[in-house]
Short mmCIF file of C-alpha atoms and ligand atoms in Angstrom, two decimals:
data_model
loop_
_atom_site.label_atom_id
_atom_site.label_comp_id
_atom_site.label_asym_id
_atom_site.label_seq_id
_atom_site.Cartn_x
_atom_site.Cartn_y
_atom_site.Cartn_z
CA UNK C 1 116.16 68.59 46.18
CA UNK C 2 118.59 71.49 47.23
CA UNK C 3 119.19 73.51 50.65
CA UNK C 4 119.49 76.80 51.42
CA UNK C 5 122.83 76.21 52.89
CA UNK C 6 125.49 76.65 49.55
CA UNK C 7 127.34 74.00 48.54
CA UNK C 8 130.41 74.53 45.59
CA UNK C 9 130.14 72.79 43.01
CA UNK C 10 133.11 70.38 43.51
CA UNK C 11 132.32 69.78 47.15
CA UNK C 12 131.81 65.72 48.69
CA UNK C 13 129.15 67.06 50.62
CA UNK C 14 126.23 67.67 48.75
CA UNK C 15 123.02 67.94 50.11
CA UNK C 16 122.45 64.37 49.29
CA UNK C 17 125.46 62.94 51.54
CA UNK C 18 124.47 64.20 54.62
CA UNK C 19 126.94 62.21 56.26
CA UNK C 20 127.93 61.13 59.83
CA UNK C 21 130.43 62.34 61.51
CA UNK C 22 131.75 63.96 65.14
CA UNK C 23 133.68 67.03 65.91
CA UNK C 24 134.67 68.88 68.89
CA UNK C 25 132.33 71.66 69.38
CA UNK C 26 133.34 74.82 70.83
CA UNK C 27 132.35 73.82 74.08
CA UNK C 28 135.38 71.29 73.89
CA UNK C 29 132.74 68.48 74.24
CA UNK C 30 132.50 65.37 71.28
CA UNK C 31 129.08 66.05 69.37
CA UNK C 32 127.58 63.47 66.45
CA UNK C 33 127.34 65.89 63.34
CA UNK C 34 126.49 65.96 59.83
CA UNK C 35 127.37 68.50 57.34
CA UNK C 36 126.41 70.63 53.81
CA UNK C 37 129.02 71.79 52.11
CA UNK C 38 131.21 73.32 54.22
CA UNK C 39 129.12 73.57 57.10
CA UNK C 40 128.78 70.89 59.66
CA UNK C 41 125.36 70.60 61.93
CA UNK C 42 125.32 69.40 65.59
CA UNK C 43 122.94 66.20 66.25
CA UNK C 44 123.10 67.13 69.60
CA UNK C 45 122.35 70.95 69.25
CA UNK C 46 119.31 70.34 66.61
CA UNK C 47 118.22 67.77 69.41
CA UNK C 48 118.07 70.70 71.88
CA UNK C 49 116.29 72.74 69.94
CA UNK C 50 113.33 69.96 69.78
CA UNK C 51 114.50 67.91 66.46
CA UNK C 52 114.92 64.26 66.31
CA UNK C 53 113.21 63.78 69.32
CA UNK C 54 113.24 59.99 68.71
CA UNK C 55 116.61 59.45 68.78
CA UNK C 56 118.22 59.92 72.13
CA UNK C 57 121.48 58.29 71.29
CA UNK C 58 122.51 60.86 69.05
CA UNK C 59 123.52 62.60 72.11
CA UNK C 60 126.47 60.26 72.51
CA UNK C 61 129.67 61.14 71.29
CA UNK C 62 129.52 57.69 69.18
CA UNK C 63 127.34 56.26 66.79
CA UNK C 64 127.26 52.83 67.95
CA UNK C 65 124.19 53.15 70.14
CA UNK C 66 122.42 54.76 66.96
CA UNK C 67 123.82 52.16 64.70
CA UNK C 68 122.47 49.07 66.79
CA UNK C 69 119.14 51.20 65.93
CA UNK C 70 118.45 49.58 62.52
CA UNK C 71 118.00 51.28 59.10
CA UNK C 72 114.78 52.50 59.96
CA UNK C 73 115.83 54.94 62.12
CA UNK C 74 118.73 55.81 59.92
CA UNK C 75 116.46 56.70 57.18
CA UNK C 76 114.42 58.66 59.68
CA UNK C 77 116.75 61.04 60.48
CA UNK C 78 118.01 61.49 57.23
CA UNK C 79 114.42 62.74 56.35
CA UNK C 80 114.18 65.14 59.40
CA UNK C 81 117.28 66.62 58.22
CA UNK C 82 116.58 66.67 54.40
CA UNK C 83 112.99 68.35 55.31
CA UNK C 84 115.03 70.79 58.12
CA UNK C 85 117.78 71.47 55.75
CA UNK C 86 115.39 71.79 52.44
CA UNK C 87 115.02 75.11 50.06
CA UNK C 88 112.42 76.91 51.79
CA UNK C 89 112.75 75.36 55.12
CA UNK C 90 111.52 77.63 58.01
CA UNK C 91 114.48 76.47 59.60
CA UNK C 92 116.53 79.24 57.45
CA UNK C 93 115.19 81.85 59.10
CA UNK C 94 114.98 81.06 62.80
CA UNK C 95 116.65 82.19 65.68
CA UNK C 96 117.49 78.95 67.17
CA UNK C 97 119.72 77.63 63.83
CA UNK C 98 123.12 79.26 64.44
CA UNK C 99 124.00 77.71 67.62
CA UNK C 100 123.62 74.47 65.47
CA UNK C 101 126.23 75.05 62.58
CA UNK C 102 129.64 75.50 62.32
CA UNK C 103 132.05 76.17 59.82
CA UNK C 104 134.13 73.19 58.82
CA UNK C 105 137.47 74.22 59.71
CA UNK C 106 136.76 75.16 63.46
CA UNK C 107 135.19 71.74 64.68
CA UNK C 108 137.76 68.99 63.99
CA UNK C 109 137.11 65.74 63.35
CA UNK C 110 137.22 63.13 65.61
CA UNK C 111 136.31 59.19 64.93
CA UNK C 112 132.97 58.89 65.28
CA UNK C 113 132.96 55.30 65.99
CA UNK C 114 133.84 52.65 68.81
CA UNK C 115 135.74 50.25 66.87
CA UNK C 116 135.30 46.99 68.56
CA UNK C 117 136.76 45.13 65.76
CA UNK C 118 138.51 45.50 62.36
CA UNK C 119 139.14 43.06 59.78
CA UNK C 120 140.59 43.58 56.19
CA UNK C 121 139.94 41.89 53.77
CA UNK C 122 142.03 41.40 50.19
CA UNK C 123 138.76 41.73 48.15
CA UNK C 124 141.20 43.35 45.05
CA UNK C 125 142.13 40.12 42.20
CA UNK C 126 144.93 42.54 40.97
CA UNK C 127 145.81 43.49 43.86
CA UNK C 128 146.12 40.01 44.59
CA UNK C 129 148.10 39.10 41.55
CA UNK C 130 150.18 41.84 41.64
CA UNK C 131 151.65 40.86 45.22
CA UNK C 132 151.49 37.44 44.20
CA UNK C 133 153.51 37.83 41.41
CA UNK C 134 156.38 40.16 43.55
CA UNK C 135 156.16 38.24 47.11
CA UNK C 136 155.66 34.46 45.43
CA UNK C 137 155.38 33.04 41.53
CA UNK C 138 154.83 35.07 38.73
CA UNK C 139 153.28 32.06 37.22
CA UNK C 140 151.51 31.06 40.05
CA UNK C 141 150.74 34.55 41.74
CA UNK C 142 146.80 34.26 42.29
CA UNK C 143 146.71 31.21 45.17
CA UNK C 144 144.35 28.28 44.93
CA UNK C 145 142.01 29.46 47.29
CA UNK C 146 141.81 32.93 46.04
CA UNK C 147 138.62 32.48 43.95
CA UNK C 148 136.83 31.29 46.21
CA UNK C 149 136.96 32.48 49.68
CA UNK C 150 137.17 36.52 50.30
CA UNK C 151 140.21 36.17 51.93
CA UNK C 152 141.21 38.41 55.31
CA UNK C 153 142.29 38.75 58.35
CA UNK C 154 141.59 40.50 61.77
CA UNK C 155 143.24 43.87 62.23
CA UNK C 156 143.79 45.92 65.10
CA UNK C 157 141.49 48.45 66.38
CA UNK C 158 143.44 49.86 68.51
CA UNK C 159 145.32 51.58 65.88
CA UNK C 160 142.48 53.07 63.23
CA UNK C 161 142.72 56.86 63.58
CA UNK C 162 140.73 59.68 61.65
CA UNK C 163 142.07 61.42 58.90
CA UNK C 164 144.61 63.90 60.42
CA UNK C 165 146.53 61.93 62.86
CA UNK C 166 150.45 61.73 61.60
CA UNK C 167 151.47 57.93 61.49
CA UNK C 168 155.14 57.17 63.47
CA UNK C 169 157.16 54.80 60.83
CA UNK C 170 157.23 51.57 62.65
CA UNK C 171 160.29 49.84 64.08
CA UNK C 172 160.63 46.01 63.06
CA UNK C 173 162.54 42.92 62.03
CA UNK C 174 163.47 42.68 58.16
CA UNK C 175 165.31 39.77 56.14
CA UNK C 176 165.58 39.96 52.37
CA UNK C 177 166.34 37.15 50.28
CA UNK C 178 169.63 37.45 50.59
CA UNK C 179 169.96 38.40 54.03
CA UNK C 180 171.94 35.60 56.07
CA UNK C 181 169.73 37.17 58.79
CA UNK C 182 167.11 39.18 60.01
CA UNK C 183 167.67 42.72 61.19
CA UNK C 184 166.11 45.26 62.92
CA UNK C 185 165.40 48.85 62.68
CA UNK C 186 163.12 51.43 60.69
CA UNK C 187 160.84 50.13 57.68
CA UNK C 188 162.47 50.89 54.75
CA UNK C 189 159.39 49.79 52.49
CA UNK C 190 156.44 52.12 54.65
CA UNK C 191 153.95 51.84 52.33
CA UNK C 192 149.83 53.19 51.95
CA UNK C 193 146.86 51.05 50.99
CA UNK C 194 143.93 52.47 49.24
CA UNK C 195 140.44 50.82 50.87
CA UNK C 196 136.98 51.68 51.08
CA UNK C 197 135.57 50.48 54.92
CA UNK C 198 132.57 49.95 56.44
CA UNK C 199 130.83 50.66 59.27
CA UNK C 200 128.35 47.77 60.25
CA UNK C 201 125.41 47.14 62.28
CA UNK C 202 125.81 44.31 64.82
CA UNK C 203 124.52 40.67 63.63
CA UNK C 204 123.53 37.37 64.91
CA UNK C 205 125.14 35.76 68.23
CA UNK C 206 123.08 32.20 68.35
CA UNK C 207 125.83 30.46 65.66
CA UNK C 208 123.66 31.92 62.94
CA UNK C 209 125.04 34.44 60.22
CA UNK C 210 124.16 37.28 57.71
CA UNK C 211 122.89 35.67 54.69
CA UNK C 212 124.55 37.14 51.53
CA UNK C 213 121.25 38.55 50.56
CA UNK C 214 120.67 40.54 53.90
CA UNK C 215 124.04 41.88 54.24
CA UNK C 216 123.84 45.00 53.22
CA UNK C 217 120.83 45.97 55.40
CA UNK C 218 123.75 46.17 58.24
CA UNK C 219 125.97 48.69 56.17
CA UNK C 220 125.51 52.25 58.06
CA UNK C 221 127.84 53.45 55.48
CA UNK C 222 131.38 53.69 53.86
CA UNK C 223 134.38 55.38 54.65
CA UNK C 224 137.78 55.85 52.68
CA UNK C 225 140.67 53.55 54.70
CA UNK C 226 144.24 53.79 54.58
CA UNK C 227 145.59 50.73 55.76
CA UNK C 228 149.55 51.62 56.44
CA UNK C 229 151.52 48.64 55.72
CA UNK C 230 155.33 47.98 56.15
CA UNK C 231 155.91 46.10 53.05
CA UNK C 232 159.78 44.34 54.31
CA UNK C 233 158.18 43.74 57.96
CA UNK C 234 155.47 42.34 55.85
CA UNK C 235 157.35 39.86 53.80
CA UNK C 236 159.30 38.19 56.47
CA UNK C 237 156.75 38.22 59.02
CA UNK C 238 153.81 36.94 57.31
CA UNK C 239 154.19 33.13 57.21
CA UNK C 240 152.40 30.96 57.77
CA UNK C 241 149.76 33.09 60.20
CA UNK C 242 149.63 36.70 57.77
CA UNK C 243 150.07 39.91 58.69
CA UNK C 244 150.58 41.03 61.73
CA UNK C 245 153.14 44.04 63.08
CA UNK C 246 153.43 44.95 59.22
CA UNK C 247 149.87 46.72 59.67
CA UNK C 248 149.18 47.03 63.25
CA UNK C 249 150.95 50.02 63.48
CA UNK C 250 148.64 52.99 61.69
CA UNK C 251 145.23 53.20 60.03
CA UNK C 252 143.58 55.67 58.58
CA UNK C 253 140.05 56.67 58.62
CA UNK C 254 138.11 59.39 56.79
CA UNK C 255 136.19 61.04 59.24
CA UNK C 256 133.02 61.27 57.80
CA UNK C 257 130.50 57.78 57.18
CA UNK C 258 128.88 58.09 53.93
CA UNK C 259 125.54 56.59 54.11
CA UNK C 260 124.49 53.81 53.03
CA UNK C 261 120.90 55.36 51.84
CA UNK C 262 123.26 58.03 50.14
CA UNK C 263 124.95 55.79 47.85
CA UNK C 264 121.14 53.98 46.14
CA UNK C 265 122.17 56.07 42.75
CA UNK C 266 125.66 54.96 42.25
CA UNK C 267 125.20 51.42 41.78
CA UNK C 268 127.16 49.24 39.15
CA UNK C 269 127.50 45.65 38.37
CA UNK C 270 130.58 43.93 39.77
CA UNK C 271 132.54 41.41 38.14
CA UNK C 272 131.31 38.13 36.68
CA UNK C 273 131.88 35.37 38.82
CA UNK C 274 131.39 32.18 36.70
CA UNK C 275 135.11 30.40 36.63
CA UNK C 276 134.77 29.39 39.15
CA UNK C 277 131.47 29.54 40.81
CA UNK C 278 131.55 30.89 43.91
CA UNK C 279 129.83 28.51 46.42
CA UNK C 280 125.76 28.73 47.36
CA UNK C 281 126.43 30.97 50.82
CA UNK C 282 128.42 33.43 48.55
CA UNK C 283 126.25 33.56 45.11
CA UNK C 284 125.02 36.76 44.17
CA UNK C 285 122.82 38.74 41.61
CA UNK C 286 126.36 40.32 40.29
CA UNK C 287 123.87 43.20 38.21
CA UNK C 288 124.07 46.23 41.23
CA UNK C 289 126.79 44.28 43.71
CA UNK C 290 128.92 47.30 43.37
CA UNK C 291 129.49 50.93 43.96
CA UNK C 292 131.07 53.14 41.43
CA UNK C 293 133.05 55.43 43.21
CA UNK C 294 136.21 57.52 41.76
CA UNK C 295 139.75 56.93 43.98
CA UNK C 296 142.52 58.56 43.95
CA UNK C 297 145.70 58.47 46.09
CA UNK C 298 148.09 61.94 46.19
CA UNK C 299 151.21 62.61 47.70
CA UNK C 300 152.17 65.72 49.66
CA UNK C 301 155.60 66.58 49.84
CA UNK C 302 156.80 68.53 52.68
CA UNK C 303 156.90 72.14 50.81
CA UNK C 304 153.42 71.39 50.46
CA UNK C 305 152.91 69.78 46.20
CA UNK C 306 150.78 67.63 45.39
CA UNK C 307 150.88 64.33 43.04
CA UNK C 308 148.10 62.40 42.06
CA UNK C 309 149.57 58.71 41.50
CA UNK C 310 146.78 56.68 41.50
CA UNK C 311 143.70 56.87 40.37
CA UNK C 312 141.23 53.34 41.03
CA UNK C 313 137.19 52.63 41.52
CA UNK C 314 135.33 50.68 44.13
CA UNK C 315 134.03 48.86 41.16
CA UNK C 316 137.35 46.99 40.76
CA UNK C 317 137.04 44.55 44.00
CA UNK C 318 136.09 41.08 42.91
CA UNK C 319 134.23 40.22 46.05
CA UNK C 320 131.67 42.48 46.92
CA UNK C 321 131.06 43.64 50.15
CA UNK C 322 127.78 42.06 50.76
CA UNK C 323 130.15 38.52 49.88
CA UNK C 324 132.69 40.43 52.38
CA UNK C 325 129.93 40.17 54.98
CA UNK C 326 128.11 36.98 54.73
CA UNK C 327 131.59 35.28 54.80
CA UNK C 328 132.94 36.48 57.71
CA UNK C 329 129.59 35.78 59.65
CA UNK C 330 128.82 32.60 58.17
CA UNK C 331 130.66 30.63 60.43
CA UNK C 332 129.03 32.00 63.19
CA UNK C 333 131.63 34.58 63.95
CA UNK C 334 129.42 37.57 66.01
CA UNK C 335 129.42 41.39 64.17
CA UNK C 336 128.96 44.23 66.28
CA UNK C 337 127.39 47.50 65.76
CA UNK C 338 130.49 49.50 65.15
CA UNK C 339 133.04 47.07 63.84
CA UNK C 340 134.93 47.94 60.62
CA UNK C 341 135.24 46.03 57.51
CA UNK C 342 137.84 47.14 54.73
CA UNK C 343 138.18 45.84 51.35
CA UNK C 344 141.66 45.24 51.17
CA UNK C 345 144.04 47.45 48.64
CA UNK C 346 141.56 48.30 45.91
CA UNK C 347 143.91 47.85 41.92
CA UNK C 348 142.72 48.28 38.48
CA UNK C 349 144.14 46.27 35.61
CA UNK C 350 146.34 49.15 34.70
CA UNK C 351 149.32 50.26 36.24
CA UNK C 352 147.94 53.76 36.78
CA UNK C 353 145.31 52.35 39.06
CA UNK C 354 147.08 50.17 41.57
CA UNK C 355 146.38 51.18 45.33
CA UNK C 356 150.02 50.63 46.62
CA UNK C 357 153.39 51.92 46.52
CA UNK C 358 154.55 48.34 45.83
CA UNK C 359 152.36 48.08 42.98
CA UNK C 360 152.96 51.56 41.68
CA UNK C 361 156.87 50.95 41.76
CA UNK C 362 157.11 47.23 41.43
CA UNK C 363 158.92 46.63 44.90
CA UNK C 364 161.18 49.21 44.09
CA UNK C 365 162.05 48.97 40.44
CA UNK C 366 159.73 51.48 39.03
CA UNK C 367 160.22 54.44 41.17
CA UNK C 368 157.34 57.03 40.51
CA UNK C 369 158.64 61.03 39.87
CA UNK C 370 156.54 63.51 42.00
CA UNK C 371 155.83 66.35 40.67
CA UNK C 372 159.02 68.36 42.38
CA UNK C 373 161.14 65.95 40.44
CA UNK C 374 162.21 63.93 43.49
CA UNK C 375 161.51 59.94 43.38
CA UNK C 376 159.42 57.06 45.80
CA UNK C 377 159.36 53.90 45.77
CA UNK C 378 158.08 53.91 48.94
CA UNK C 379 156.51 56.81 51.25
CA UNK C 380 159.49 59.05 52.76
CA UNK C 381 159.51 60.83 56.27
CA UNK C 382 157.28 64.24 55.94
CA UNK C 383 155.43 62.95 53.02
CA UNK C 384 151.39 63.38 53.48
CA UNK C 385 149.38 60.77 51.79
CA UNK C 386 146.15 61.62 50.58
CA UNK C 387 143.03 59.30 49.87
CA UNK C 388 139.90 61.41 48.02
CA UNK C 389 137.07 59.57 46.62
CA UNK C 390 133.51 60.21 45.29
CA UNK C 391 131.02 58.84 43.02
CA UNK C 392 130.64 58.82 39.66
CA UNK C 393 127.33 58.33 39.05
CA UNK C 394 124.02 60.25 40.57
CA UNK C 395 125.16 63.61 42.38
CA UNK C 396 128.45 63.90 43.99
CA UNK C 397 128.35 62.26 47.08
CA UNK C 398 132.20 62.06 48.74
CA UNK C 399 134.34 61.59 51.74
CA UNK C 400 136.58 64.13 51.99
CA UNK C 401 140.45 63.53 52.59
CA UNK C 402 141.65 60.87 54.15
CA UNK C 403 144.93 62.02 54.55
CA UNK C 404 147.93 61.39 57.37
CA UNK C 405 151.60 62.45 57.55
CA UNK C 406 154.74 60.09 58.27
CA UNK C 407 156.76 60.94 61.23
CA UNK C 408 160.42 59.57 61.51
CA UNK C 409 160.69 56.46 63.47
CA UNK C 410 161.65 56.55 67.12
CA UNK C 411 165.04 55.48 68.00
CA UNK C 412 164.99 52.62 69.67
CA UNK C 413 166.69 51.90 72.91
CA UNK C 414 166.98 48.91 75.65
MN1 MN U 501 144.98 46.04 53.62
#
């Protein structure tokens, strides 16, 4: 199925996607949005002009109202739109349509959730190992519990901002091993984490949970997540409770949701899970647990070049995000309609595919060149880092950039 409206060939937002998203219109105000190609589509305009009459909350300037809807009524107005949108559509041709489009580049982003609640998870086993092996015991670097709990912890909210917003290196205390004492000051070690999120529909609230089977029926969709992490904050901070002002500082959202119903092609099997076994609440048919999508990190420099220095797949994690789910409900824990879940730093097996700066340069003692011949080992003042991601099987469904500049720290004074 195609539309009339173009879309290039290389673009994330085929006609397929049709993703969710919110911009600022012209009239200043927040509307909920989709978008072809390069042109994005006003939920609230195409609702004044008599479409999706069923669906009042798309007039909010949030999906979580639509969310708590269900997947029926996702899947509804992805049909409206695909039959609206469709070759041969009267829609093409009538007088009404203009005031519902916009080109890309004049309607910014905005998020187009309510976070009430994040939580990342560290769904990655060489990710895992990796930090294992640099923070703890190279012989002992995955830990005993590792294999069989999808390990996490809650995040801050407060902090998630869409692709665009520049991230302020964070002030903190610091103590390497051979530090007599802890100091303070500006993160030496600002690092970038490349996740996939999602966006959920709300759950249970009677002590009851999301059975592993059921969980993805409350996925509304995935988003690209840059979880900004402060690697020497990190490493003196994190015991015995985990993290904590190492990654409450910045994260980073792509701005547009891509669908759950979007991604039915681009399944893949995800990693045997036989040694061990996981327990009964978290077994799963492992044959189409996963997603297949491409990921790639970049970095910008400030005149403007561009690195690629990573390049990973969703298909890596170890737990899947269906296990992601039915864990953190299972102990009765209450989901709501608009709360984030993140994978946690998504690494391949080879060094070319790890999803961190201290993975990429080994804490420091593998600096990576960029393509202007200057070095990182960890992400400088003015740099731009870049998430991109789409999939790799069925047509090219994406999420645009996720992408934020660092801003020098703020002095601090008494
Ligand atoms: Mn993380």
């Amino acid at each position: 199925m195609s539309s009339f409206i173009p879309v290039p060939d290389d673009s994330d937002f085929s006609f397929s996607n049709l993703p969710w998203g919110a911009v600022r219109w012209h009239d200043g105000a927040v509307h909920l949005a989709t978008r072809i190609g390069d042109t994005v589509i006003s939920l609230n305009m195409l609702r004044r002009a008599g479409f999706l009459a069923d669906h009042s909350s798309l007039d909010d300037r949030v999906f979580n109202a639509f969310i708590e809807c269900g997947p029926g009524a996702w899947l509804a107005v992805r049909t409206e739109l695909q039959t609206l949108y469709r070759t041969g559509s009267d829609w093409e041709h009538h007088g009404a349509r203009s005031a519902c489009e916009a080109p890309a580049d004049r309607v910014p982003p905005v998020l187009p959730v309510r976070i009430g609640d994040y939580t990342d998870f560290y769904a990655s086993r060489q990710h895992a190992t990796n930090v294992g092996m640099m923070f703890r015991d190279p012989e002992n670097a995955l830990l005993p519990n590792w294999l069989h709990i999808p390990v996490g912890y809650h995040g801050r909210a407060s902090t998630v901002n869409v692709s665009g917003t520049e991230v302020v290196r964070p002030n903190g205390q610091r103590k390497g091993p051979n530090d007599p004492l802890p100091v303070f000051g500006p993160s030496t070690k600002l690092d970038f984490e490349l996740e996939v999120g999602m966006i959920l529909r709300g759950g249970p609230s009677d002590g009851s949970w999301i059975p592993v089977d059921q969980a993805e029926e409350h996925i509304f969709g995935l988003v690209l997540f840059n979880d900004w992490s402060a690697r020497d904050i990190q490493q003196w901070e994190y015991v015995p409770l985990g993290p904590f002002l190492a990654k409450n500082f910045a994260s980073t959202m792509s701005p547009w949701i891509v669908p759950y119903a979007a991604l039915s092609e681009s399944r893949c099997a995800g990693a045997e899970q036989a040694e061990p076994k996981p327990l009964p609440y978290l077994e799963q048919d492992r044959s189409a647990s996963h997603w297949d999508i491409a990921l790639e990190v970049s970095i910008a420099a400030e005149d403007g070049s561009e690195t690629r220095i990573s390049r990973s797949n969703a298909k890596y994690l170890y737990w899947s995000f269906a296990q992601q789910i039915a864990h953190h409900s299972i102990n009765g824990c209450v989901i709501r309609s608009g709360d984030l879940m993140a994978s946690g730093t998504i690494s391949g097996n080879e060094p070319g595919s790890f999803g961190s700066m201290l993975e990429l340069a080994w804490n420091g003692t593998r600096p990576i060149t960029l393509s202007d011949g200057s070095q990182r080992s960890f992400i400088e003042d003015g740099d731009t880092v870049i998430l991109r991601g789409h999939t790799e099987r069925g047509p090219r469904i994406g999420f645009g950039p996720c992408s934020a500049r660092v801003l020098p720290a703020k002095p601090w004074q008494k």
